[in-house]
Amino acid sequence: MILLDGKATSARIKAQIAVQVEAMVQVGGKRPHLTAILVGEDGASKTYVANKEKACAAAGFTSEVVRMPASTSEEALLAEVARLNADPDVDGFIVQLPLPKHINENRVIEAIDPRKDVDGFHPENVGRMMLGLPSFISATPFGIVTLLEEYGIETSGKHCVVLGRSNIVGRPIANLLSQKAKAGDCTVTICHSRTKDIAKYTREADIIIAALGVPEFLKGDMVKEGVVVVDVGITRIADSSEKGYHLVGDVAFDEVAPKASYITPVPGGVGPMTIVSLLKNTLKAATSRQS
Ligand code: BQF
């Protein structure tokens, strides 16, 4: 079993990005700038935004967090999006999800200038991604594909089973892996909450992407020997540690790992790859704006 080390891989890519940024600055360019809008006080969202700020600093980007109260109106948030769309100093920005229930997420996402949509959530970017056109690919699917490539994992002709059909992970990763491309050419099955007998599919899978958000859903008896397992789950489980919680993936790691050829840990697998993919998208946004 080989661990797909997202922490080490992302650190390597981040260092490469930092070298590119210093080269840009040397020739009179501006540092890439990422802005994050954080609405409300959700603990996980605050952690994720903090991770993004730290990664920006490590890569030599500038960054800023716009904090708005949970009571913010949709109009006020849309006004902030419009301001960032127009701000020439901002290369890319994200609206940290989820948003409070009184705000329509789709309306907010559609208000983002697609050229600054470094999360790749705007319908224009989703559509372009699905057509294989140049686009911002959303960070988690991009991170997964990068991790498979970095470890030289063959995908062509493999049967990949995706567990979960969310707009931000399940559907885009299923699409990417089925494309005629590097880290593509898979036969893809999407399973979800209405699938009858999920184990029937996972037992046939060469590659499993687990993105349901159900802690330790994938058990040892649901996979075949030699399977490649990518765990996208990160459920917070309360405990008596200093932090007050620990992270649990969608895979029962101790049971599945002995049967797997490659497997991601949680934490330190897909999560850090998501963050570095956001940096890659922001660098791309900055580069296309400076040329
Ligand atoms: C790690 C996210 C669900 C919903 C919205 C590193 C992150 C997580 C884990 C992180 C995530 C998940 C992010 C680890 C950003 C990934 O070491 O394992 C980094 O910060 N993530 C997000 O912004 O929004 C989410 C998951």
PDB file of C-alpha atoms and ligand atoms in Angstrom:
ATOM      1  CA  MET A   1       0.000   0.000   0.000  1.00  0.00           C
ATOM      2  CA  ILE A   2       1.338   3.432  -0.985  1.00  0.00           C
ATOM      3  CA  LEU A   3       0.041   6.525   0.778  1.00  0.00           C
ATOM      4  CA  LEU A   4      -1.078   9.315  -1.588  1.00  0.00           C
ATOM      5  CA  ASP A   5       0.574  12.067   0.416  1.00  0.00           C
ATOM      6  CA  GLY A   6      -1.323  15.252  -0.389  1.00  0.00           C
ATOM      7  CA  LYS A   7       0.544  17.223   2.239  1.00  0.00           C
ATOM      8  CA  ALA A   8       3.995  16.527   0.749  1.00  0.00           C
ATOM      9  CA  THR A   9       2.785  16.789  -2.866  1.00  0.00           C
ATOM     10  CA  SER A  10       1.034  20.100  -2.244  1.00  0.00           C
ATOM     11  CA  ALA A  11       4.117  21.460  -0.453  1.00  0.00           C
ATOM     12  CA  ARG A  12       6.227  20.656  -3.517  1.00  0.00           C
ATOM     13  CA  ILE A  13       3.774  22.324  -5.902  1.00  0.00           C
ATOM     14  CA  LYS A  14       3.455  25.347  -3.584  1.00  0.00           C
ATOM     15  CA  ALA A  15       7.254  25.775  -3.655  1.00  0.00           C
ATOM     16  CA  GLN A  16       7.181  25.668  -7.481  1.00  0.00           C
ATOM     17  CA  ILE A  17       4.439  28.308  -7.526  1.00  0.00           C
ATOM     18  CA  ALA A  18       6.511  30.506  -5.182  1.00  0.00           C
ATOM     19  CA  VAL A  19       9.444  30.328  -7.620  1.00  0.00           C
ATOM     20  CA  GLN A  20       7.160  31.418 -10.484  1.00  0.00           C
ATOM     21  CA  VAL A  21       5.793  34.306  -8.425  1.00  0.00           C
ATOM     22  CA  GLU A  22       9.277  35.591  -7.594  1.00  0.00           C
ATOM     23  CA  ALA A  23      10.142  35.431 -11.315  1.00  0.00           C
ATOM     24  CA  MET A  24       7.019  37.499 -12.099  1.00  0.00           C
ATOM     25  CA  VAL A  25       7.985  40.075  -9.481  1.00  0.00           C
ATOM     26  CA  GLN A  26      11.595  40.192 -10.804  1.00  0.00           C
ATOM     27  CA  VAL A  27      10.349  41.335 -14.218  1.00  0.00           C
ATOM     28  CA  GLY A  28       8.148  44.057 -12.711  1.00  0.00           C
ATOM     29  CA  GLY A  29       4.945  42.065 -12.354  1.00  0.00           C
ATOM     30  CA  LYS A  30       2.523  42.201  -9.467  1.00  0.00           C
ATOM     31  CA  ARG A  31       2.083  39.433  -6.902  1.00  0.00           C
ATOM     32  CA  PRO A  32      -1.098  37.404  -7.476  1.00  0.00           C
ATOM     33  CA  HIS A  33      -3.855  38.579  -5.153  1.00  0.00           C
ATOM     34  CA  LEU A  34      -6.640  36.351  -3.813  1.00  0.00           C
ATOM     35  CA  THR A  35      -9.595  37.710  -1.872  1.00  0.00           C
ATOM     36  CA  ALA A  36     -11.959  35.506   0.150  1.00  0.00           C
ATOM     37  CA  ILE A  37     -15.410  36.609   1.270  1.00  0.00           C
ATOM     38  CA  LEU A  38     -16.345  34.923   4.552  1.00  0.00           C
ATOM     39  CA  VAL A  39     -19.953  35.341   5.644  1.00  0.00           C
ATOM     40  CA  GLY A  40     -20.789  34.406   9.232  1.00  0.00           C
ATOM     41  CA  GLU A  41     -18.896  32.545  11.920  1.00  0.00           C
ATOM     42  CA  ASP A  42     -18.962  28.856  10.909  1.00  0.00           C
ATOM     43  CA  GLY A  43     -15.956  27.213  12.563  1.00  0.00           C
ATOM     44  CA  ALA A  44     -15.010  24.938   9.647  1.00  0.00           C
ATOM     45  CA  SER A  45     -15.334  27.804   7.142  1.00  0.00           C
ATOM     46  CA  LYS A  46     -13.045  29.974   9.280  1.00  0.00           C
ATOM     47  CA  THR A  47     -10.448  27.182   9.341  1.00  0.00           C
ATOM     48  CA  TYR A  48     -10.640  26.730   5.568  1.00  0.00           C
ATOM     49  CA  VAL A  49     -10.222  30.460   4.928  1.00  0.00           C
ATOM     50  CA  ALA A  50      -7.279  30.557   7.345  1.00  0.00           C
ATOM     51  CA  ASN A  51      -5.702  27.629   5.431  1.00  0.00           C
ATOM     52  CA  LYS A  52      -6.082  29.599   2.192  1.00  0.00           C
ATOM     53  CA  GLU A  53      -4.541  32.777   3.651  1.00  0.00           C
ATOM     54  CA  LYS A  54      -1.566  30.797   4.970  1.00  0.00           C
ATOM     55  CA  ALA A  55      -1.052  29.075   1.616  1.00  0.00           C
ATOM     56  CA  CYS A  56      -1.165  32.431  -0.200  1.00  0.00           C
ATOM     57  CA  ALA A  57       1.553  33.816   2.071  1.00  0.00           C
ATOM     58  CA  ALA A  58       3.716  30.710   1.548  1.00  0.00           C
ATOM     59  CA  ALA A  59       3.427  31.056  -2.237  1.00  0.00           C
ATOM     60  CA  GLY A  60       4.228  34.791  -2.210  1.00  0.00           C
ATOM     61  CA  PHE A  61       0.672  35.882  -3.041  1.00  0.00           C
ATOM     62  CA  THR A  62      -1.068  38.727  -1.329  1.00  0.00           C
ATOM     63  CA  SER A  63      -4.492  37.972   0.088  1.00  0.00           C
ATOM     64  CA  GLU A  64      -7.330  39.571   1.948  1.00  0.00           C
ATOM     65  CA  VAL A  65     -10.409  38.303   3.778  1.00  0.00           C
ATOM     66  CA  VAL A  66     -13.625  40.286   3.577  1.00  0.00           C
ATOM     67  CA  ARG A  67     -15.630  39.325   6.674  1.00  0.00           C
ATOM     68  CA  MET A  68     -19.381  39.902   6.694  1.00  0.00           C
ATOM     69  CA  PRO A  69     -21.857  39.051   9.466  1.00  0.00           C
ATOM     70  CA  ALA A  70     -24.216  36.073   9.144  1.00  0.00           C
ATOM     71  CA  SER A  71     -27.085  38.579   8.978  1.00  0.00           C
ATOM     72  CA  THR A  72     -25.693  40.081   5.728  1.00  0.00           C
ATOM     73  CA  SER A  73     -28.368  40.477   3.056  1.00  0.00           C
ATOM     74  CA  GLU A  74     -28.025  38.901  -0.358  1.00  0.00           C
ATOM     75  CA  GLU A  75     -27.994  42.435  -1.838  1.00  0.00           C
ATOM     76  CA  ALA A  76     -25.036  43.457   0.336  1.00  0.00           C
ATOM     77  CA  LEU A  77     -23.127  40.318  -0.642  1.00  0.00           C
ATOM     78  CA  LEU A  78     -23.892  40.871  -4.340  1.00  0.00           C
ATOM     79  CA  ALA A  79     -22.625  44.455  -3.963  1.00  0.00           C
ATOM     80  CA  GLU A  80     -19.354  43.120  -2.488  1.00  0.00           C
ATOM     81  CA  VAL A  81     -19.027  40.662  -5.395  1.00  0.00           C
ATOM     82  CA  ALA A  82     -19.552  43.530  -7.852  1.00  0.00           C
ATOM     83  CA  ARG A  83     -16.889  45.578  -6.070  1.00  0.00           C
ATOM     84  CA  LEU A  84     -14.334  42.732  -6.300  1.00  0.00           C
ATOM     85  CA  ASN A  85     -15.243  42.099  -9.962  1.00  0.00           C
ATOM     86  CA  ALA A  86     -14.294  45.737 -10.662  1.00  0.00           C
ATOM     87  CA  ASP A  87     -11.207  45.958  -8.417  1.00  0.00           C
ATOM     88  CA  PRO A  88      -8.107  45.807 -10.652  1.00  0.00           C
ATOM     89  CA  ASP A  89      -5.930  44.746  -7.696  1.00  0.00           C
ATOM     90  CA  VAL A  90      -7.943  41.533  -7.224  1.00  0.00           C
ATOM     91  CA  ASP A  91      -6.873  38.722  -9.584  1.00  0.00           C
ATOM     92  CA  GLY A  92      -9.300  36.173  -8.213  1.00  0.00           C
ATOM     93  CA  PHE A  93     -11.755  35.807  -5.385  1.00  0.00           C
ATOM     94  CA  ILE A  94     -13.865  33.184  -3.712  1.00  0.00           C
ATOM     95  CA  VAL A  95     -17.063  33.261  -1.720  1.00  0.00           C
ATOM     96  CA  GLN A  96     -16.558  30.689   1.043  1.00  0.00           C
ATOM     97  CA  LEU A  97     -19.433  28.176   1.065  1.00  0.00           C
ATOM     98  CA  PRO A  98     -21.835  27.311   2.590  1.00  0.00           C
ATOM     99  CA  LEU A  99     -23.666  30.645   2.834  1.00  0.00           C
ATOM    100  CA  PRO A 100     -26.391  31.419   5.394  1.00  0.00           C
ATOM    101  CA  LYS A 101     -29.749  29.926   4.363  1.00  0.00           C
ATOM    102  CA  HIS A 102     -31.388  33.251   3.501  1.00  0.00           C
ATOM    103  CA  ILE A 103     -28.855  33.825   0.692  1.00  0.00           C
ATOM    104  CA  ASN A 104     -29.244  32.143  -2.713  1.00  0.00           C
ATOM    105  CA  GLU A 105     -25.813  30.593  -3.436  1.00  0.00           C
ATOM    106  CA  ASN A 106     -26.449  30.195  -7.148  1.00  0.00           C
ATOM    107  CA  ARG A 107     -27.332  33.855  -7.557  1.00  0.00           C
ATOM    108  CA  VAL A 108     -24.103  34.860  -5.805  1.00  0.00           C
ATOM    109  CA  ILE A 109     -21.952  32.462  -7.847  1.00  0.00           C
ATOM    110  CA  GLU A 110     -23.483  33.699 -11.110  1.00  0.00           C
ATOM    111  CA  ALA A 111     -22.587  37.277 -10.143  1.00  0.00           C
ATOM    112  CA  ILE A 112     -18.841  36.477 -10.054  1.00  0.00           C
ATOM    113  CA  ASP A 113     -16.837  37.547 -13.118  1.00  0.00           C
ATOM    114  CA  PRO A 114     -15.891  34.148 -14.656  1.00  0.00           C
ATOM    115  CA  ARG A 115     -12.334  35.456 -15.225  1.00  0.00           C
ATOM    116  CA  LYS A 116     -11.960  35.960 -11.455  1.00  0.00           C
ATOM    117  CA  ASP A 117     -13.860  32.793 -10.474  1.00  0.00           C
ATOM    118  CA  VAL A 118     -10.853  30.860  -9.150  1.00  0.00           C
ATOM    119  CA  ASP A 119     -13.150  28.347  -7.398  1.00  0.00           C
ATOM    120  CA  GLY A 120     -14.490  27.434 -10.853  1.00  0.00           C
ATOM    121  CA  PHE A 121     -18.097  27.409  -9.608  1.00  0.00           C
ATOM    122  CA  HIS A 122     -19.591  29.828 -12.175  1.00  0.00           C
ATOM    123  CA  PRO A 123     -21.773  28.033 -14.778  1.00  0.00           C
ATOM    124  CA  GLU A 124     -19.507  29.381 -17.525  1.00  0.00           C
ATOM    125  CA  ASN A 125     -16.475  27.663 -15.977  1.00  0.00           C
ATOM    126  CA  VAL A 126     -18.420  24.478 -15.195  1.00  0.00           C
ATOM    127  CA  GLY A 127     -19.646  24.344 -18.796  1.00  0.00           C
ATOM    128  CA  ARG A 128     -16.218  25.033 -20.260  1.00  0.00           C
ATOM    129  CA  MET A 129     -14.630  22.396 -17.997  1.00  0.00           C
ATOM    130  CA  MET A 130     -17.174  19.828 -19.103  1.00  0.00           C
ATOM    131  CA  LEU A 131     -16.472  20.658 -22.775  1.00  0.00           C
ATOM    132  CA  GLY A 132     -12.710  20.326 -22.180  1.00  0.00           C
ATOM    133  CA  LEU A 133     -12.168  24.040 -22.946  1.00  0.00           C
ATOM    134  CA  PRO A 134      -9.741  26.272 -20.989  1.00  0.00           C
ATOM    135  CA  SER A 135     -11.442  27.095 -17.673  1.00  0.00           C
ATOM    136  CA  PHE A 136     -10.945  27.293 -13.946  1.00  0.00           C
ATOM    137  CA  ILE A 137     -11.431  23.737 -12.691  1.00  0.00           C
ATOM    138  CA  SER A 138     -12.862  23.661  -9.177  1.00  0.00           C
ATOM    139  CA  ALA A 139     -10.192  23.095  -6.604  1.00  0.00           C
ATOM    140  CA  THR A 140     -11.090  19.673  -5.178  1.00  0.00           C
ATOM    141  CA  PRO A 141     -11.513  17.832  -8.518  1.00  0.00           C
ATOM    142  CA  PHE A 142      -8.386  19.612  -9.825  1.00  0.00           C
ATOM    143  CA  GLY A 143      -6.482  18.534  -6.719  1.00  0.00           C
ATOM    144  CA  ILE A 144      -7.573  14.896  -7.066  1.00  0.00           C
ATOM    145  CA  VAL A 145      -6.538  14.708 -10.730  1.00  0.00           C
ATOM    146  CA  THR A 146      -3.193  16.354  -9.904  1.00  0.00           C
ATOM    147  CA  LEU A 147      -2.551  13.861  -7.094  1.00  0.00           C
ATOM    148  CA  LEU A 148      -3.254  10.876  -9.400  1.00  0.00           C
ATOM    149  CA  GLU A 149      -0.918  12.374 -12.027  1.00  0.00           C
ATOM    150  CA  GLU A 150       1.860  13.103  -9.532  1.00  0.00           C
ATOM    151  CA  TYR A 151       1.877   9.441  -8.450  1.00  0.00           C
ATOM    152  CA  GLY A 152       1.768   8.227 -12.062  1.00  0.00           C
ATOM    153  CA  ILE A 153      -1.465   6.312 -11.491  1.00  0.00           C
ATOM    154  CA  GLU A 154      -2.833   4.866 -14.724  1.00  0.00           C
ATOM    155  CA  THR A 155      -6.447   5.890 -15.317  1.00  0.00           C
ATOM    156  CA  SER A 156      -6.928   4.945 -18.971  1.00  0.00           C
ATOM    157  CA  GLY A 157      -9.397   2.086 -19.342  1.00  0.00           C
ATOM    158  CA  LYS A 158      -9.911   1.807 -15.578  1.00  0.00           C
ATOM    159  CA  HIS A 159     -13.306   1.573 -13.935  1.00  0.00           C
ATOM    160  CA  CYS A 160     -13.716   4.513 -11.587  1.00  0.00           C
ATOM    161  CA  VAL A 161     -16.592   4.580  -9.099  1.00  0.00           C
ATOM    162  CA  VAL A 162     -17.466   8.028  -7.733  1.00  0.00           C
ATOM    163  CA  LEU A 163     -19.480   8.021  -4.501  1.00  0.00           C
ATOM    164  CA  GLY A 164     -21.459  11.273  -4.337  1.00  0.00           C
ATOM    165  CA  ARG A 165     -22.987  13.616  -6.915  1.00  0.00           C
ATOM    166  CA  SER A 166     -22.381  17.101  -5.525  1.00  0.00           C
ATOM    167  CA  ASN A 167     -21.825  20.066  -7.841  1.00  0.00           C
ATOM    168  CA  ILE A 168     -18.417  20.751  -6.296  1.00  0.00           C
ATOM    169  CA  VAL A 169     -16.896  17.232  -6.195  1.00  0.00           C
ATOM    170  CA  GLY A 170     -18.854  14.199  -7.434  1.00  0.00           C
ATOM    171  CA  ARG A 171     -20.145  15.417 -10.767  1.00  0.00           C
ATOM    172  CA  PRO A 172     -17.068  17.404 -11.854  1.00  0.00           C
ATOM    173  CA  ILE A 173     -14.582  14.635 -10.902  1.00  0.00           C
ATOM    174  CA  ALA A 174     -16.728  12.055 -12.742  1.00  0.00           C
ATOM    175  CA  ASN A 175     -16.633  14.296 -15.795  1.00  0.00           C
ATOM    176  CA  LEU A 176     -12.882  14.934 -15.653  1.00  0.00           C
ATOM    177  CA  LEU A 177     -12.002  11.253 -15.230  1.00  0.00           C
ATOM    178  CA  SER A 178     -14.152  10.306 -18.227  1.00  0.00           C
ATOM    179  CA  GLN A 179     -12.616  12.945 -20.518  1.00  0.00           C
ATOM    180  CA  LYS A 180     -10.202  12.099 -23.306  1.00  0.00           C
ATOM    181  CA  ALA A 181      -7.237  13.545 -21.419  1.00  0.00           C
ATOM    182  CA  LYS A 182      -4.313  12.918 -19.099  1.00  0.00           C
ATOM    183  CA  ALA A 183      -5.759  11.450 -15.879  1.00  0.00           C
ATOM    184  CA  GLY A 184      -8.865  10.608 -17.917  1.00  0.00           C
ATOM    185  CA  ASP A 185     -10.151   7.871 -20.202  1.00  0.00           C
ATOM    186  CA  CYS A 186     -11.859   6.126 -17.284  1.00  0.00           C
ATOM    187  CA  THR A 187     -15.140   4.268 -17.401  1.00  0.00           C
ATOM    188  CA  VAL A 188     -17.043   6.120 -14.690  1.00  0.00           C
ATOM    189  CA  THR A 189     -19.954   5.074 -12.491  1.00  0.00           C
ATOM    190  CA  ILE A 190     -21.583   7.632 -10.194  1.00  0.00           C
ATOM    191  CA  CYS A 191     -23.233   6.201  -7.071  1.00  0.00           C
ATOM    192  CA  HIS A 192     -25.388   8.247  -4.687  1.00  0.00           C
ATOM    193  CA  SER A 193     -27.949   7.981  -1.912  1.00  0.00           C
ATOM    194  CA  ARG A 194     -30.536   6.396  -4.226  1.00  0.00           C
ATOM    195  CA  THR A 195     -28.164   3.797  -5.706  1.00  0.00           C
ATOM    196  CA  LYS A 196     -29.246   0.222  -4.981  1.00  0.00           C
ATOM    197  CA  ASP A 197     -26.413  -1.950  -3.637  1.00  0.00           C
ATOM    198  CA  ILE A 198     -23.451   0.451  -3.787  1.00  0.00           C
ATOM    199  CA  ALA A 199     -21.060  -2.369  -2.784  1.00  0.00           C
ATOM    200  CA  LYS A 200     -21.847  -4.152  -6.067  1.00  0.00           C
ATOM    201  CA  TYR A 201     -20.193  -1.215  -7.865  1.00  0.00           C
ATOM    202  CA  THR A 202     -17.360  -0.486  -5.444  1.00  0.00           C
ATOM    203  CA  ARG A 203     -16.241  -4.158  -5.501  1.00  0.00           C
ATOM    204  CA  GLU A 204     -15.764  -3.869  -9.277  1.00  0.00           C
ATOM    205  CA  ALA A 205     -13.903  -0.548  -9.073  1.00  0.00           C
ATOM    206  CA  ASP A 206     -10.233  -0.022  -9.961  1.00  0.00           C
ATOM    207  CA  ILE A 207     -10.431   3.529  -8.566  1.00  0.00           C
ATOM    208  CA  ILE A 208     -12.866   4.818  -5.924  1.00  0.00           C
ATOM    209  CA  ILE A 209     -13.463   8.517  -5.223  1.00  0.00           C
ATOM    210  CA  ALA A 210     -15.372   8.692  -1.918  1.00  0.00           C
ATOM    211  CA  ALA A 211     -17.202  12.013  -1.624  1.00  0.00           C
ATOM    212  CA  LEU A 212     -20.483  11.366   0.164  1.00  0.00           C
ATOM    213  CA  GLY A 213     -19.808  13.000   3.504  1.00  0.00           C
ATOM    214  CA  VAL A 214     -20.662   9.856   5.460  1.00  0.00           C
ATOM    215  CA  PRO A 215     -17.850   9.051   7.935  1.00  0.00           C
ATOM    216  CA  GLU A 216     -16.171   5.656   7.298  1.00  0.00           C
ATOM    217  CA  PHE A 217     -18.812   4.660   4.742  1.00  0.00           C
ATOM    218  CA  LEU A 218     -16.450   2.570   2.572  1.00  0.00           C
ATOM    219  CA  LYS A 219     -15.563  -0.639   4.441  1.00  0.00           C
ATOM    220  CA  GLY A 220     -12.933  -3.266   3.729  1.00  0.00           C
ATOM    221  CA  ASP A 221     -15.402  -5.820   2.348  1.00  0.00           C
ATOM    222  CA  MET A 222     -16.640  -3.276  -0.254  1.00  0.00           C
ATOM    223  CA  VAL A 223     -13.367  -3.086  -2.228  1.00  0.00           C
ATOM    224  CA  LYS A 224     -11.223  -5.413  -4.290  1.00  0.00           C
ATOM    225  CA  GLU A 225      -7.534  -6.114  -3.788  1.00  0.00           C
ATOM    226  CA  GLY A 226      -5.299  -3.461  -5.445  1.00  0.00           C
ATOM    227  CA  VAL A 227      -7.927  -0.696  -5.562  1.00  0.00           C
ATOM    228  CA  VAL A 228      -6.883   2.999  -5.654  1.00  0.00           C
ATOM    229  CA  VAL A 229      -8.865   4.944  -3.029  1.00  0.00           C
ATOM    230  CA  VAL A 230      -9.249   8.734  -2.860  1.00  0.00           C
ATOM    231  CA  ASP A 231     -11.041   9.921   0.287  1.00  0.00           C
ATOM    232  CA  VAL A 232     -12.657  13.358  -0.045  1.00  0.00           C
ATOM    233  CA  GLY A 233     -14.606  13.169   3.226  1.00  0.00           C
ATOM    234  CA  ILE A 234     -13.706  15.425   6.142  1.00  0.00           C
ATOM    235  CA  THR A 235     -16.322  15.189   8.856  1.00  0.00           C
ATOM    236  CA  ARG A 236     -15.487  16.850  12.158  1.00  0.00           C
ATOM    237  CA  ILE A 237     -15.997  14.494  15.095  1.00  0.00           C
ATOM    238  CA  ALA A 238     -16.046  16.126  18.536  1.00  0.00           C
ATOM    239  CA  ASP A 239     -13.506  14.756  21.025  1.00  0.00           C
ATOM    240  CA  SER A 240     -11.608  15.759  24.166  1.00  0.00           C
ATOM    241  CA  SER A 241      -8.443  16.870  22.296  1.00  0.00           C
ATOM    242  CA  GLU A 242      -7.088  20.421  22.443  1.00  0.00           C
ATOM    243  CA  LYS A 243      -8.828  21.362  19.172  1.00  0.00           C
ATOM    244  CA  GLY A 244     -12.061  19.732  20.372  1.00  0.00           C
ATOM    245  CA  TYR A 245     -12.469  17.571  17.252  1.00  0.00           C
ATOM    246  CA  HIS A 246     -10.701  15.299  14.789  1.00  0.00           C
ATOM    247  CA  LEU A 247     -11.332  14.728  11.079  1.00  0.00           C
ATOM    248  CA  VAL A 248     -12.800  11.472   9.770  1.00  0.00           C
ATOM    249  CA  GLY A 249     -12.956  10.572   6.084  1.00  0.00           C
ATOM    250  CA  ASP A 250     -15.567   8.634   4.103  1.00  0.00           C
ATOM    251  CA  VAL A 251     -13.273   5.576   4.129  1.00  0.00           C
ATOM    252  CA  ALA A 252     -12.729   3.112   6.994  1.00  0.00           C
ATOM    253  CA  PHE A 253      -8.984   3.547   6.474  1.00  0.00           C
ATOM    254  CA  ASP A 254      -7.773   0.698   8.721  1.00  0.00           C
ATOM    255  CA  GLU A 255      -9.924  -1.856   6.879  1.00  0.00           C
ATOM    256  CA  VAL A 256      -9.455  -0.540   3.330  1.00  0.00           C
ATOM    257  CA  ALA A 257      -5.751   0.397   3.364  1.00  0.00           C
ATOM    258  CA  PRO A 258      -4.429  -3.230   3.584  1.00  0.00           C
ATOM    259  CA  LYS A 259      -6.307  -4.072   0.358  1.00  0.00           C
ATOM    260  CA  ALA A 260      -5.443  -0.845  -1.512  1.00  0.00           C
ATOM    261  CA  SER A 261      -2.526  -0.231  -3.893  1.00  0.00           C
ATOM    262  CA  TYR A 262      -2.779   3.530  -3.214  1.00  0.00           C
ATOM    263  CA  ILE A 263      -4.887   5.410  -0.668  1.00  0.00           C
ATOM    264  CA  THR A 264      -5.190   8.984   0.601  1.00  0.00           C
ATOM    265  CA  PRO A 265      -5.080   9.676   4.345  1.00  0.00           C
ATOM    266  CA  VAL A 266      -7.436  12.065   6.162  1.00  0.00           C
ATOM    267  CA  PRO A 267      -6.155  14.592   7.069  1.00  0.00           C
ATOM    268  CA  GLY A 268      -3.240  15.221   4.687  1.00  0.00           C
ATOM    269  CA  GLY A 269      -4.704  13.732   1.492  1.00  0.00           C
ATOM    270  CA  VAL A 270      -7.131  15.593  -0.751  1.00  0.00           C
ATOM    271  CA  GLY A 271      -7.525  18.644   1.569  1.00  0.00           C
ATOM    272  CA  PRO A 272      -4.052  20.146   1.006  1.00  0.00           C
ATOM    273  CA  MET A 273      -4.355  19.402  -2.741  1.00  0.00           C
ATOM    274  CA  THR A 274      -7.577  21.448  -2.790  1.00  0.00           C
ATOM    275  CA  ILE A 275      -5.765  24.425  -1.297  1.00  0.00           C
ATOM    276  CA  VAL A 276      -2.826  24.269  -3.713  1.00  0.00           C
ATOM    277  CA  SER A 277      -5.238  23.965  -6.666  1.00  0.00           C
ATOM    278  CA  LEU A 278      -6.836  27.228  -5.607  1.00  0.00           C
ATOM    279  CA  LEU A 279      -3.352  28.779  -5.712  1.00  0.00           C
ATOM    280  CA  LYS A 280      -2.797  27.375  -9.214  1.00  0.00           C
ATOM    281  CA  ASN A 281      -6.069  28.885 -10.390  1.00  0.00           C
ATOM    282  CA  THR A 282      -5.215  32.250  -8.831  1.00  0.00           C
ATOM    283  CA  LEU A 283      -1.767  32.252 -10.458  1.00  0.00           C
ATOM    284  CA  LYS A 284      -3.440  31.498 -13.793  1.00  0.00           C
ATOM    285  CA  ALA A 285      -5.949  34.335 -13.281  1.00  0.00           C
ATOM    286  CA  ALA A 286      -3.119  36.744 -12.423  1.00  0.00           C
ATOM    287  CA  THR A 287      -1.011  35.620 -15.380  1.00  0.00           C
ATOM    288  CA  SER A 288      -3.804  36.072 -17.896  1.00  0.00           C
ATOM    289  CA  ARG A 289      -4.626  39.512 -16.474  1.00  0.00           C
ATOM    290  CA  GLN A 290      -0.985  40.674 -16.659  1.00  0.00           C
ATOM    291  CA  SER A 291      -0.509  39.622 -20.280  1.00  0.00           C
TER     292      SER A 291
HETATM  293  C1  BQF B   1      -6.097  18.317   5.457  1.00  0.00           C
HETATM  294  C2  BQF B   1     -14.403  22.071   2.271  1.00  0.00           C
HETATM  295  C3  BQF B   1     -16.435  20.803   2.578  1.00  0.00           C
HETATM  296  C4  BQF B   1     -17.198  21.958   2.375  1.00  0.00           C
HETATM  297  C5  BQF B   1     -16.577  23.164   2.098  1.00  0.00           C
HETATM  298  C6  BQF B   1      -6.279  20.606   4.467  1.00  0.00           C
HETATM  299  C7  BQF B   1      -8.426  21.610   4.076  1.00  0.00           C
HETATM  300  C8  BQF B   1      -9.040  20.504   4.626  1.00  0.00           C
HETATM  301  C9  BQF B   1      -8.278  19.422   5.076  1.00  0.00           C
HETATM  302  C10 BQF B   1      -9.213  22.765   3.576  1.00  0.00           C
HETATM  303  C11 BQF B   1     -12.951  22.210   2.240  1.00  0.00           C
HETATM  304  C12 BQF B   1     -12.066  21.033   2.464  1.00  0.00           C
HETATM  305  C13 BQF B   1     -12.398  23.465   2.034  1.00  0.00           C
HETATM  306  C14 BQF B   1      -6.904  19.492   5.007  1.00  0.00           C
HETATM  307  C15 BQF B   1     -10.920  23.715   2.077  1.00  0.00           C
HETATM  308  C16 BQF B   1     -10.619  21.320   2.089  1.00  0.00           C
HETATM  309  O1  BQF B   1      -4.936  18.504   5.864  1.00  0.00           O
HETATM  310  O2  BQF B   1      -6.572  17.202   5.341  1.00  0.00           O
HETATM  311  C17 BQF B   1      -7.040  21.667   4.002  1.00  0.00           C
HETATM  312  O3  BQF B   1      -8.964  23.878   4.004  1.00  0.00           O
HETATM  313  N1  BQF B   1     -10.202  22.597   2.611  1.00  0.00           N
HETATM  314  C18 BQF B   1     -13.274  24.576   1.799  1.00  0.00           C
HETATM  315  O4  BQF B   1     -12.823  25.693   1.601  1.00  0.00           O
HETATM  316  O5  BQF B   1     -14.592  24.406   1.816  1.00  0.00           O
HETATM  317  C19 BQF B   1     -15.194  23.215   2.065  1.00  0.00           C
HETATM  318  C20 BQF B   1     -15.049  20.874   2.528  1.00  0.00           C
END
